[in-house]
CSV table of C-alpha atoms in Angstrom, one decimal:
chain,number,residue,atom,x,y,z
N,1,UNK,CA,-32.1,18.0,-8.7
N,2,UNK,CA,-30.7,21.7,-9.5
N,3,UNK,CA,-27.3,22.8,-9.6
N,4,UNK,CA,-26.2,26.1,-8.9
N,5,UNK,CA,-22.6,27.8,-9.1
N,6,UNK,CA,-20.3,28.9,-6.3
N,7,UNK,CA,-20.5,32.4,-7.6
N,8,UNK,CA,-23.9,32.6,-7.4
N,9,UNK,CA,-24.3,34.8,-10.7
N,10,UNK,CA,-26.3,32.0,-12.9
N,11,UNK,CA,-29.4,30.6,-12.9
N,12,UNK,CA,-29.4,26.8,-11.5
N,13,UNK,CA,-29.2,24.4,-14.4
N,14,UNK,CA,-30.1,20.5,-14.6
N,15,UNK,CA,-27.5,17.9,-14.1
N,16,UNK,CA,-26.9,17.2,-18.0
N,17,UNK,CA,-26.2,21.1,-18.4
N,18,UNK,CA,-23.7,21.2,-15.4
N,19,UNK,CA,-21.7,18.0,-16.8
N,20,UNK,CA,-21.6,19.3,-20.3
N,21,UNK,CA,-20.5,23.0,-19.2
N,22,UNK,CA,-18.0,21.9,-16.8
N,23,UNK,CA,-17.0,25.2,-15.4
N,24,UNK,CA,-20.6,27.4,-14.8
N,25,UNK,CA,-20.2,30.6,-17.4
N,26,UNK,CA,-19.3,32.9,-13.9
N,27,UNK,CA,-15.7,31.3,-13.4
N,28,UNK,CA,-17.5,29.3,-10.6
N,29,UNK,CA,-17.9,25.4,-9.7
N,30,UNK,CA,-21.7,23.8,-9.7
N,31,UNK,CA,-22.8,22.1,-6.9
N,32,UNK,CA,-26.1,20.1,-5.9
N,33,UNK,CA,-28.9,23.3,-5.0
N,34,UNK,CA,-29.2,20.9,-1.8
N,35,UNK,CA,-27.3,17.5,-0.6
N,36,UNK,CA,-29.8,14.5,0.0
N,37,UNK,CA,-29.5,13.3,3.6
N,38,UNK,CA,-28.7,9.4,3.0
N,39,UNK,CA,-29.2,8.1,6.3
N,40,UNK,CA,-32.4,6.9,5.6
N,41,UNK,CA,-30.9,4.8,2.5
N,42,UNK,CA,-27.5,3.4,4.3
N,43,UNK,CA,-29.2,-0.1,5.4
N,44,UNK,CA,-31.0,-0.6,2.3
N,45,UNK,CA,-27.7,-0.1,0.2
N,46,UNK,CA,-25.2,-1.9,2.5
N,47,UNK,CA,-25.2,-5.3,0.5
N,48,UNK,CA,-25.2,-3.6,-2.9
N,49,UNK,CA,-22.5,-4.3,-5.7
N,50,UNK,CA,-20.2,-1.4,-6.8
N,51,UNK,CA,-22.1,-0.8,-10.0
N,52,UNK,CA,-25.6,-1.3,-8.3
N,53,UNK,CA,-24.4,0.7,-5.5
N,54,UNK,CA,-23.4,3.7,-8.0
N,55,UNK,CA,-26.9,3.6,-9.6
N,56,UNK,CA,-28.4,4.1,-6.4
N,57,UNK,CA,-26.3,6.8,-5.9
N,58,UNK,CA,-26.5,8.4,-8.7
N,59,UNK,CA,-29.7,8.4,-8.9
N,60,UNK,CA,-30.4,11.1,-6.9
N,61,UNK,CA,-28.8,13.3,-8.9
N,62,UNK,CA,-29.1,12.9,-12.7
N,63,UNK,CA,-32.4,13.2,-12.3
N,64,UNK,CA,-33.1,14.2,-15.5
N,65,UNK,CA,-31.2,11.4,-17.6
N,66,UNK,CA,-33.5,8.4,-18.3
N,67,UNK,CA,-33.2,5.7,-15.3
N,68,UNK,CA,-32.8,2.9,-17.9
N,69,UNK,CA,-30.1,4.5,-19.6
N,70,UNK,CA,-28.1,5.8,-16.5
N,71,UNK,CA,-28.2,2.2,-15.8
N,72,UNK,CA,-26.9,1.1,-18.3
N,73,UNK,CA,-23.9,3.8,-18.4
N,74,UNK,CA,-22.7,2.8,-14.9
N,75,UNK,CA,-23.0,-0.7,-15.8
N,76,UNK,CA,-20.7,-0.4,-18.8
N,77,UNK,CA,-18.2,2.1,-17.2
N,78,UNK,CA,-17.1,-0.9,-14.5
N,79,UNK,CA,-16.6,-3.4,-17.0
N,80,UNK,CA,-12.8,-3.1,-17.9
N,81,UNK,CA,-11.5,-3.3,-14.2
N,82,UNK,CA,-9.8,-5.7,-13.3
N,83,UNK,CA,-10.6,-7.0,-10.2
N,84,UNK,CA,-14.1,-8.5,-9.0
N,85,UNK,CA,-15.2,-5.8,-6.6
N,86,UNK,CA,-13.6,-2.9,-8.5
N,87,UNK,CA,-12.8,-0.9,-5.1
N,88,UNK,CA,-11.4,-3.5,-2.8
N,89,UNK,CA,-10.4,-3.1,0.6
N,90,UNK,CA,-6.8,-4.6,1.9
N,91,UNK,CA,-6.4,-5.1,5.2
N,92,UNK,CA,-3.2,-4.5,7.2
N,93,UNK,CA,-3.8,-4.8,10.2
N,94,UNK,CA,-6.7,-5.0,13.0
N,95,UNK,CA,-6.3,-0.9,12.4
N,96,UNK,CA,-5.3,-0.2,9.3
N,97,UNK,CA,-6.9,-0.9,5.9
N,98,UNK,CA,-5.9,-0.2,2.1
N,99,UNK,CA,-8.4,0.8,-0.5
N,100,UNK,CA,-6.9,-0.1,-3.8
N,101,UNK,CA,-8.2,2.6,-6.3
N,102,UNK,CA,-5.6,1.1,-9.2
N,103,UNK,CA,-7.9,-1.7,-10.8
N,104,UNK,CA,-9.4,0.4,-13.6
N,105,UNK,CA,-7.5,0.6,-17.6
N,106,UNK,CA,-5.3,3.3,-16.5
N,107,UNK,CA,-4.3,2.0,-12.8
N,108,UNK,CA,-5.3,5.2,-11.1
N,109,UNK,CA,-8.3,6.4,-9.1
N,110,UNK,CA,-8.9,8.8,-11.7
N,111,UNK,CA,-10.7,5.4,-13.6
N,112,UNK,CA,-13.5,5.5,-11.5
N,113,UNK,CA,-15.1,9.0,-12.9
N,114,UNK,CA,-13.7,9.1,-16.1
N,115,UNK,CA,-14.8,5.4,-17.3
N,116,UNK,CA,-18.6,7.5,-16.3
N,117,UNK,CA,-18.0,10.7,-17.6
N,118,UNK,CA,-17.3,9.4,-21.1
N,119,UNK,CA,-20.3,7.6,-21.3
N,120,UNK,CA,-21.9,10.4,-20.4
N,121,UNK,CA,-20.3,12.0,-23.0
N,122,UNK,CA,-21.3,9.8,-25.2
N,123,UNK,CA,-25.4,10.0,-24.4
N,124,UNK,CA,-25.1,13.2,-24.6
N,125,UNK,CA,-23.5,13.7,-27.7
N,126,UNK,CA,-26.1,11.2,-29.0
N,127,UNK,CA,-29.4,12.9,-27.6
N,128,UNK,CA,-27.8,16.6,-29.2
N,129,UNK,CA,-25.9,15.4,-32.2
N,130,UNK,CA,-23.4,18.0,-31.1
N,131,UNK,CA,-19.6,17.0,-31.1
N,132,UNK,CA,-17.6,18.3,-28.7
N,133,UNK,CA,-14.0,18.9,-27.6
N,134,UNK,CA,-13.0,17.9,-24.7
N,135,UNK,CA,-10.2,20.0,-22.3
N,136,UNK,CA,-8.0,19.1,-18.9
N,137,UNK,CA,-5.5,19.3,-17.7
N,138,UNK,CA,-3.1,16.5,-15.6
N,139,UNK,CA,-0.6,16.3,-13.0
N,140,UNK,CA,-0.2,12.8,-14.7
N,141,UNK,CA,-2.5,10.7,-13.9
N,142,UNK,CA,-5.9,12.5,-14.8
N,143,UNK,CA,-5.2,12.7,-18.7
N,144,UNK,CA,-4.4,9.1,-18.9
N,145,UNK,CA,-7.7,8.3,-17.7
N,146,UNK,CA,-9.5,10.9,-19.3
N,147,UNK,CA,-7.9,10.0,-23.0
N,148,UNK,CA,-8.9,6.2,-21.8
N,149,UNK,CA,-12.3,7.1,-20.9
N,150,UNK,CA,-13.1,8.6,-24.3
N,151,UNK,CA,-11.3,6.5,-26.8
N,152,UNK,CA,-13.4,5.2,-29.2
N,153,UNK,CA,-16.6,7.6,-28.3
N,154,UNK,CA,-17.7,9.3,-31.7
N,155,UNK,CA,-17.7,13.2,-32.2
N,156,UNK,CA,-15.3,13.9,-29.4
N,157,UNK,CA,-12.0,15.3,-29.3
N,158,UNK,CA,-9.7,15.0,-26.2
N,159,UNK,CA,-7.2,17.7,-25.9
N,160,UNK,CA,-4.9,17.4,-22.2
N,161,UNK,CA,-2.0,19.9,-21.2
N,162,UNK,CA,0.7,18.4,-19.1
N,163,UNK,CA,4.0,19.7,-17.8
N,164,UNK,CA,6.6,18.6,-19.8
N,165,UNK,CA,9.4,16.5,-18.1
N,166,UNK,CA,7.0,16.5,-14.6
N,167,UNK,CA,4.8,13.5,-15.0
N,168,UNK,CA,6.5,9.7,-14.5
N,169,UNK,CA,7.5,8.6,-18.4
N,170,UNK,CA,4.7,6.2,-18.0
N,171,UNK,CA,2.1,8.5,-16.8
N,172,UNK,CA,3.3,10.4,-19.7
N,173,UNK,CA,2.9,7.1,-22.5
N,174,UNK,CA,0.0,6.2,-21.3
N,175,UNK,CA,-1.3,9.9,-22.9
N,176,UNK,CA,0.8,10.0,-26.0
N,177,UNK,CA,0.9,5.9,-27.0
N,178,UNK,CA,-2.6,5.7,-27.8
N,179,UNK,CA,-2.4,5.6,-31.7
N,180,UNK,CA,-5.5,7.6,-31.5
N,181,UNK,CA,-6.1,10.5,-34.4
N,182,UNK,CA,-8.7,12.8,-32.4
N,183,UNK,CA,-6.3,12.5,-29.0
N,184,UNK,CA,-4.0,15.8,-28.5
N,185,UNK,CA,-1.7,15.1,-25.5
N,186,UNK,CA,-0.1,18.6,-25.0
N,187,UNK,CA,3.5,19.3,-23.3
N,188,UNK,CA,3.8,22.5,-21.6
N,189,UNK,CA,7.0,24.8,-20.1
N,190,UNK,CA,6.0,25.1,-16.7
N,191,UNK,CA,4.1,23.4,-14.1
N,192,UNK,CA,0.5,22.0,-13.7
N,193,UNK,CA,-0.4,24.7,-11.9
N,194,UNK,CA,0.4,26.8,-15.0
N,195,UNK,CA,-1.9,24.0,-17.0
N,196,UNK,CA,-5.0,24.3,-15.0
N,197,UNK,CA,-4.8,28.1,-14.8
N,198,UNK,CA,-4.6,28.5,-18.5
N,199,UNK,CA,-7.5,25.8,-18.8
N,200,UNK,CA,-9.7,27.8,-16.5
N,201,UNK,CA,-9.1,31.2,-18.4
N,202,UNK,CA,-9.8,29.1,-22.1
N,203,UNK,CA,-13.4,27.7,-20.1
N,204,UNK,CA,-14.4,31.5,-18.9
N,205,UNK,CA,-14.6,32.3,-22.9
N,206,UNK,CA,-18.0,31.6,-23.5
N,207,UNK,CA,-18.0,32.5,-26.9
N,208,UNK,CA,-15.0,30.3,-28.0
N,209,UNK,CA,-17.3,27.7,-25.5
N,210,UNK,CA,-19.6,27.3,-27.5
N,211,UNK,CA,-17.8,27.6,-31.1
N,212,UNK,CA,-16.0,24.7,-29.9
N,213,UNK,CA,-18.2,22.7,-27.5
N,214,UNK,CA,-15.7,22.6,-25.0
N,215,UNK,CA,-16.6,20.3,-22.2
N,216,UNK,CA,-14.4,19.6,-19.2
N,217,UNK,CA,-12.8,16.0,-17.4
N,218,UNK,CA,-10.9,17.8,-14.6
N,219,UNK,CA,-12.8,17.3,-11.1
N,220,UNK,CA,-14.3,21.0,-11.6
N,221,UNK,CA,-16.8,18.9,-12.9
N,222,UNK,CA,-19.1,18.3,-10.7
N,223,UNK,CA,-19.9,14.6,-12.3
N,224,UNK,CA,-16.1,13.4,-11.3
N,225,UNK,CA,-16.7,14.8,-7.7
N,226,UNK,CA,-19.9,12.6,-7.5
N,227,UNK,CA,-18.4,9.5,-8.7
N,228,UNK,CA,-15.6,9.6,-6.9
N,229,UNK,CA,-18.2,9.9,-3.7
N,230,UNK,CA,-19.1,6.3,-4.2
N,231,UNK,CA,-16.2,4.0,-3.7
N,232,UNK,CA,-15.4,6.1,-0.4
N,233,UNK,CA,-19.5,5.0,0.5
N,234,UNK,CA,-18.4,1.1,-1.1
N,235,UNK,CA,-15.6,1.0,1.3
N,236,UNK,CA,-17.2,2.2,4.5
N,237,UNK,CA,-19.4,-1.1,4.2
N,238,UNK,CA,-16.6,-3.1,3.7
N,239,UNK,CA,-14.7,-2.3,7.1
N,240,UNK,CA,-16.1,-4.1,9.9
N,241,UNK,CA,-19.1,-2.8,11.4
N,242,UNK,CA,-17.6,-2.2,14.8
N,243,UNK,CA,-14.9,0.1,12.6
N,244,UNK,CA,-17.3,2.0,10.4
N,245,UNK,CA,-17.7,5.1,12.3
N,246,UNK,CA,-14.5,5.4,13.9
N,247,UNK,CA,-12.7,4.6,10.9
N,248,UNK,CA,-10.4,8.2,9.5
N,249,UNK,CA,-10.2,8.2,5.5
N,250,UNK,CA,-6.6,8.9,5.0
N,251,UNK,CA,-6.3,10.7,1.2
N,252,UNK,CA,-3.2,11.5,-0.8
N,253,UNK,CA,-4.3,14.7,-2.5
N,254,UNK,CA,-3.2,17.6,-4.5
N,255,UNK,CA,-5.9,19.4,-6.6
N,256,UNK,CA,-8.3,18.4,-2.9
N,257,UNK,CA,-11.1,16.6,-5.6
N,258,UNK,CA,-10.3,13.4,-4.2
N,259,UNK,CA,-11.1,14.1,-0.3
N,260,UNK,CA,-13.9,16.7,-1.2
N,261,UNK,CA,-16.2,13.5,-2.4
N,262,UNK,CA,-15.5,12.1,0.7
N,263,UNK,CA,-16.1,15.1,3.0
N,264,UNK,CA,-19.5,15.9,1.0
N,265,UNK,CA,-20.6,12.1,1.4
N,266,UNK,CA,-19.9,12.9,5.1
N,267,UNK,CA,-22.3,16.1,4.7
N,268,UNK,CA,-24.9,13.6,3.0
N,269,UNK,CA,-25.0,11.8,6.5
N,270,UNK,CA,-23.0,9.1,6.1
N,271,UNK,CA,-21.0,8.9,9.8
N,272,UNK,CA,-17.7,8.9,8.2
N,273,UNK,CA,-15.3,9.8,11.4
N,274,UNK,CA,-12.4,12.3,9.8
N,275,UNK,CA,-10.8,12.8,6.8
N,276,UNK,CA,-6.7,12.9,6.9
N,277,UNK,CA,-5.6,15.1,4.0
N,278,UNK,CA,-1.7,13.8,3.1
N,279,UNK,CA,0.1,16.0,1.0
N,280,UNK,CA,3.5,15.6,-0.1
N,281,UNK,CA,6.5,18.7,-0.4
N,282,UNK,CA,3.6,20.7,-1.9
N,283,UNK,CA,2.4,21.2,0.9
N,284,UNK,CA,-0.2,24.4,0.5
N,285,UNK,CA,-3.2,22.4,1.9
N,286,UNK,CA,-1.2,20.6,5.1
N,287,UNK,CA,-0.6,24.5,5.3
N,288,UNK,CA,-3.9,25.5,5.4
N,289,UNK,CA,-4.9,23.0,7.6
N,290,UNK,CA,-2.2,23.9,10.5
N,291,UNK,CA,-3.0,27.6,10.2
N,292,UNK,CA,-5.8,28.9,8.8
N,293,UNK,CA,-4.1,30.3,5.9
N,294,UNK,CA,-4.6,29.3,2.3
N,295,UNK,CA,-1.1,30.3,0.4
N,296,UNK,CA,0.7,29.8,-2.4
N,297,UNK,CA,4.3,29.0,-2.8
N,298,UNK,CA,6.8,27.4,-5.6
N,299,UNK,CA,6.2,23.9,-6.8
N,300,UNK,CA,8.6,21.6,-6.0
N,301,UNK,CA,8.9,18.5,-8.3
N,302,UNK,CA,9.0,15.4,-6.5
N,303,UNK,CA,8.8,11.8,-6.9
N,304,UNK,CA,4.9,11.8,-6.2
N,305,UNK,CA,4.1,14.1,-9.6
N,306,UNK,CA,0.6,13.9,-8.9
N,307,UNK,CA,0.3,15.8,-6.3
N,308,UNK,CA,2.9,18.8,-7.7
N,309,UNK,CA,0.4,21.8,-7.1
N,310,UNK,CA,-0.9,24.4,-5.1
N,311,UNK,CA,-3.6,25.5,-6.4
N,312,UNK,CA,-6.1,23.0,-5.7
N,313,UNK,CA,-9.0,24.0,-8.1
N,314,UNK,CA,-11.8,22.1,-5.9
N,315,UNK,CA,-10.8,23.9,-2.8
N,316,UNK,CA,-13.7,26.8,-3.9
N,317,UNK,CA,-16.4,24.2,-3.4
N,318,UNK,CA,-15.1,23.5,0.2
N,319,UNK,CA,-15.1,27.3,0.5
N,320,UNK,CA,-18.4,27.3,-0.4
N,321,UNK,CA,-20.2,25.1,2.4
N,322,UNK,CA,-17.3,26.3,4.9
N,323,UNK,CA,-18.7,30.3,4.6
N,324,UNK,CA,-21.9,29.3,4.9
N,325,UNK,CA,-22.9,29.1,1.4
N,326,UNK,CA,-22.6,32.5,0.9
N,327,UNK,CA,-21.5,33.0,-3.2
N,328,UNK,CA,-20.5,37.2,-2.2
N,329,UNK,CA,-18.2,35.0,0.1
N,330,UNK,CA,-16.9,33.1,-2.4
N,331,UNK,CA,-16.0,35.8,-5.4
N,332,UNK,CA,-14.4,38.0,-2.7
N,333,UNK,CA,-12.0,35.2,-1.2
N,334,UNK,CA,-11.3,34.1,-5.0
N,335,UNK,CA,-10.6,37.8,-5.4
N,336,UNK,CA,-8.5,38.2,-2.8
N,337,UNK,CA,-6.7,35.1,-3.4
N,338,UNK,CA,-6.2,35.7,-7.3
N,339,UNK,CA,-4.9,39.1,-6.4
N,340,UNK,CA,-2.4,38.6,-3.8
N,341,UNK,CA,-2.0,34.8,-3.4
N,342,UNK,CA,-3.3,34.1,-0.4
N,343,UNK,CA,-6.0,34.1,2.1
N,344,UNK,CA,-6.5,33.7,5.6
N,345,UNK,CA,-9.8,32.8,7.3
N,346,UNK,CA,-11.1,33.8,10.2
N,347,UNK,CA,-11.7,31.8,12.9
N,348,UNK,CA,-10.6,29.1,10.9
N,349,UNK,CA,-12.1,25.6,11.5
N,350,UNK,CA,-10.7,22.5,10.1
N,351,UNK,CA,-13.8,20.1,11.3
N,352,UNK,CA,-13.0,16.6,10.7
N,353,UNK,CA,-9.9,17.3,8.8
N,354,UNK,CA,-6.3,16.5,9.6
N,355,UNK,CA,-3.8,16.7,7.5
N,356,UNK,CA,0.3,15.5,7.1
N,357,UNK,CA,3.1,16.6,4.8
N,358,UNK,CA,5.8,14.0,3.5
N,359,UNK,CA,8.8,15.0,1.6
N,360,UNK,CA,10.9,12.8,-0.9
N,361,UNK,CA,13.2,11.2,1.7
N,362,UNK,CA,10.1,10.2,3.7
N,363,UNK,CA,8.3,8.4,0.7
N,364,UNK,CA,11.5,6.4,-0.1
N,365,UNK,CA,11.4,5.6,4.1
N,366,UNK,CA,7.9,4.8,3.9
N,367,UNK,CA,8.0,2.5,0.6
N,368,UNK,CA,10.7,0.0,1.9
N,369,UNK,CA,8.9,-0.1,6.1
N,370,UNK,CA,5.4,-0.5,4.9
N,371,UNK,CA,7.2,-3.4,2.1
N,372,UNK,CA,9.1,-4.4,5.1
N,373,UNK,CA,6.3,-4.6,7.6
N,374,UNK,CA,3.1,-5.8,5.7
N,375,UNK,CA,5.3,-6.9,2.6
N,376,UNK,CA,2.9,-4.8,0.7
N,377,UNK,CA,3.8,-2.4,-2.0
N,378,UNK,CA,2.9,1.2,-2.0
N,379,UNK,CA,3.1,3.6,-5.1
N,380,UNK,CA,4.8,7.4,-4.1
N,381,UNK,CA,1.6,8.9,-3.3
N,382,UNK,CA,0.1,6.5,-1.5
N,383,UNK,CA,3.1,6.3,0.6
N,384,UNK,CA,2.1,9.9,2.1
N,385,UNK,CA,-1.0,8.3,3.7
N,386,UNK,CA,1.0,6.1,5.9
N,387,UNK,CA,3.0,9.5,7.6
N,388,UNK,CA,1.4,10.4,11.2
N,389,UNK,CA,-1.2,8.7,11.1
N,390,UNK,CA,-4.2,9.8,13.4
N,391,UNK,CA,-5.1,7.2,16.1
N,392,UNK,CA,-7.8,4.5,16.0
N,393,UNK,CA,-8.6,2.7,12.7
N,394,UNK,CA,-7.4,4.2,9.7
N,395,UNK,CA,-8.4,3.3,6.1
N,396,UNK,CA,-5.9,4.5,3.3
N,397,UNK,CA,-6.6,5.5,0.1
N,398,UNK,CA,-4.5,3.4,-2.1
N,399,UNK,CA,-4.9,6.3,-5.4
N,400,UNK,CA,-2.3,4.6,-8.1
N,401,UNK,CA,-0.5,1.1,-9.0
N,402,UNK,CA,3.4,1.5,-7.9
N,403,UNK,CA,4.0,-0.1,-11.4
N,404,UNK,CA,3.5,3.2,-12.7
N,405,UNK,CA,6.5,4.5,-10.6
N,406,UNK,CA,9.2,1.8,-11.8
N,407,UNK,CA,12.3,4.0,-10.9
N,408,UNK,CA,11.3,5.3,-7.8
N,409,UNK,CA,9.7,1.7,-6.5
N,410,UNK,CA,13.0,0.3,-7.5
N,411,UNK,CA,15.2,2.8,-5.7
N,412,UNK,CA,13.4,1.8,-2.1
N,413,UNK,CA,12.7,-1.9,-3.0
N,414,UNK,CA,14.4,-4.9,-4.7
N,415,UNK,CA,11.2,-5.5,-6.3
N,416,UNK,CA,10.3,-5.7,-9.6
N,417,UNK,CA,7.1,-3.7,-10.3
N,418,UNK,CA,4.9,-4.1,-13.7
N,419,UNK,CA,1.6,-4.2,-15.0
N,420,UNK,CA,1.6,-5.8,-18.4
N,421,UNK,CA,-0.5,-2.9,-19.7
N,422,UNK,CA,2.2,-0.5,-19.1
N,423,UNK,CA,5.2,-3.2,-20.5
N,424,UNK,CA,3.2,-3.1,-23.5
N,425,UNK,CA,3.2,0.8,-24.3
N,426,UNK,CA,7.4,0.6,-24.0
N,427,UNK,CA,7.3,-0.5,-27.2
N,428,UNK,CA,4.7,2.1,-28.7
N,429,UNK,CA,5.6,5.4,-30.3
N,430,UNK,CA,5.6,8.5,-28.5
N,431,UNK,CA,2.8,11.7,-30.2
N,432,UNK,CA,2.6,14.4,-28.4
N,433,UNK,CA,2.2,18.4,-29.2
N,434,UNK,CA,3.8,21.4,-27.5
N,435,UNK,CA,1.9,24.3,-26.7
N,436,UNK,CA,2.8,27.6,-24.9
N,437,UNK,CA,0.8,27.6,-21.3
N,438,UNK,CA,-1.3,30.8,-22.5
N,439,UNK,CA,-5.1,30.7,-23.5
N,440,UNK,CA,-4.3,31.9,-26.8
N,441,UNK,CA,-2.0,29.4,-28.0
N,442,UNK,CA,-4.6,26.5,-26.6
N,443,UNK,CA,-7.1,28.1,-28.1
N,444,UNK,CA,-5.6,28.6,-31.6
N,445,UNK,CA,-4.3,24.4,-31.2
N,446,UNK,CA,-7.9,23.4,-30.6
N,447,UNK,CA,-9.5,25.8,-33.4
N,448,UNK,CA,-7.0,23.9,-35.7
N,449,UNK,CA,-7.7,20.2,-34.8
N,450,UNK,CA,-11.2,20.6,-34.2
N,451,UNK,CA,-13.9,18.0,-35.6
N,452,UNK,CA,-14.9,18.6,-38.5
């Protein structure tokens, strides 16, 4: 299996290349050179557990790792969660489901690829005797579980930008409570959007690329993408049979990595119904989805921080397949948008996508009926799932643990919401660096604390 970039202005490279560079050297994303069709394979993985059923998966694309060891890598990267079927499914009701994506170290959905990617860190620092630095950047919950997925892997550095004040004080200690000397949790002016953008600029310097070995953990890597495909296939077995293909996958998103795994498994021939994009106040993709028109606006801090953007940096790969893989396509509409901050496609087809915007007052609404109805609780984000939903069977994607969002679970409920992993880091000392949101200044940070 090749991949190839978005762009279209670099040769296709193998799958260990395209994990270790992250962003392909054109400023474009990689993707597979062509999507296996998995009909053929649903029956014979129905039964599977999750780590067997992520072998299987993946085995169709690192194609050139050793099958033993890729094995072995998924089987270690599912150890630490804490329930038995890592993914399970909740149900509501006869119609509605819950998948609960919160049982991994760092209580997020984020878990599930970055548990994998560090271990393929790992192998592959091992096989090159290269160290490496690794750079993201979070809306709160991604540099949690990238810092977690790394700790304690030798010759790697894990450097994450955040916005400053605009992440949930836990998100925020689960970054900067780790006691960890080659961890660099950095605190930006400005939003997440200002984060990834500076990120992106750092990755398109080759040169400083390769000085550095600068690898990536946000979901422009195509590995996080790929993982994330698997506990949307794990779940689809798990609703009754009856449900499986009418079932819509209902996905609290902001940076769109999250539903594109879903949307490509859908491509790979699993007969996944519809996918329901729920956004909150940032609301650029419930935009594009009523009209055709991708555009920016100002970033509203809410009480869902994860989902505070509007650029959503995986949206090019769905640009990709949805111009009919045409890379000029691509670099012209990433032109057009960088230039003026916007685009509008023409005759515009959302396919199986639907999509729902819910503001603060309507998370708050939506914590305290779904408590008061199912006496379930729901964190912020996973609260925008529940708003208009489409008819027929709906399966929501449960994407954090409301113990991670004390004050705002506490404001709609009187319930008292902890996780004894996040009681513990109250007590821990806060280390964090600030850094102004400009390539340079990341840049001149990471030259400085680079491994020796």
């Amino acid at each position: 299996m090749q991949y190839i970039s978005t762009r279209g202005q670099v040769p296709p490279v193998d799958f260990s290349t395209a994990v270790a560079h992250g962003l392909a050297p054109d400023g474009g994303l990689y993707l597979p050179e062509t999507l296996p069709d998995l009909k053929p394979k649903l029956a014979d993985w129905a039964d599977l557990s999750y780590p067997q059923l992520c072998d299987a998966f993946f085995s169709l694309f690192a194609t050139d790792l050793d099958r033993a060891e890729l094995s072995a890598m998924i089987e270690r990267s599912y150890q630490n969660f804490d329930h038995a079927e890592i993914a399970p499914v909740r149900k509501l009701s006869d119609s509605l489901y819950v998948l609960e994506l919160f049982h991994g170290p760092t209580l997020a959905f984020k878990d599930f690829a970055l548990q994998l990617l560090g271990n393929f860190y790992e192998a592959q620092i091992a096989r090159t005797g290269k160290p490496i630095s690794v750079l993201g950047a979070t809306s709160g919950d991604t540099g949690a579980a990238a810092i977690h997925g790394l700790l304690g892997k030798k010759g790697v550095r894990t450097f994450i930008l955040y916005p400053d004040g605009r992440i949930s004080p836990l998100q925020e200690r689960q970054m900067t409570c780790t006691g960890a000397d080659n961890v660099f949790p950095l605190a930006i002016k400005g939003s997440f959007d200002d984060a990834q953008a500076a990120m992106k600029t750092v990755f398109e310097d080759r040169e400083f690329a390769d000085e550095i070995g600068l690898s990536a953990v946000n979901s422009i890597n195509l590995a996080r993408i790929l993982a994330q495909c698997v506990y949307y296939l794990y779940s689809f077995y798990r609703l009754p049979a009856a449900l499986r293909e009418q079932t819509t996958f209902v996905v609290p998103t902001g940076n769109f990595g999250n539903v594109l795994a879903g949307w490509l498994l859908q491509r790979m021939g699993v007969p996944i119904k519809g996918f329901r994009v729920a956004t909150n106040q940032n609301d650029i993709l419930h935009r594009l989805f009523q009209t055709g028109t991708y555009a920016l606006g100002d970033v509203a801090p809410s009480v869902a921080p994860s989902m505070d953007i509007q650029v959503a940096s995986n949206f090019e790969r769905f640009i990709y397949y949805a111009e009919g893989c045409d890379p000029d396509k691509v670099r012209a509409i990433m032109q057009t948008f960088k230039s003026s901050g916007q685009y509008t496609f023409e005759n515009f087809d959302p396919g199986t996508f639907s999509s729902s915007r819910t503001d603060d007052a309507g998370i708050a609404s939506i914590i305290s009926e779904v408590y008061r109805k199912y006496s379930y609780v729901v964190d912020p984000h996973t609260a925008c799932g529940f708003t208009d939903l489409p008819e027929g069977p709906n399966l929501i994607l449960a994407t954090a643990h409301p113990a991670k969002f004390p004050d705002t679970i506490a404001e709609a409920l009187s319930v008292d919401s902890t996780h004894p992993s996040l009681e513990a880091l109250k007590a821990k000392e806060v280390v964090k660096h600030f850094v102004e949101p400009t390539p340079e200044a990341i840049k001149a940070f990471m030259r400085e604390h680079k491994q020796a």
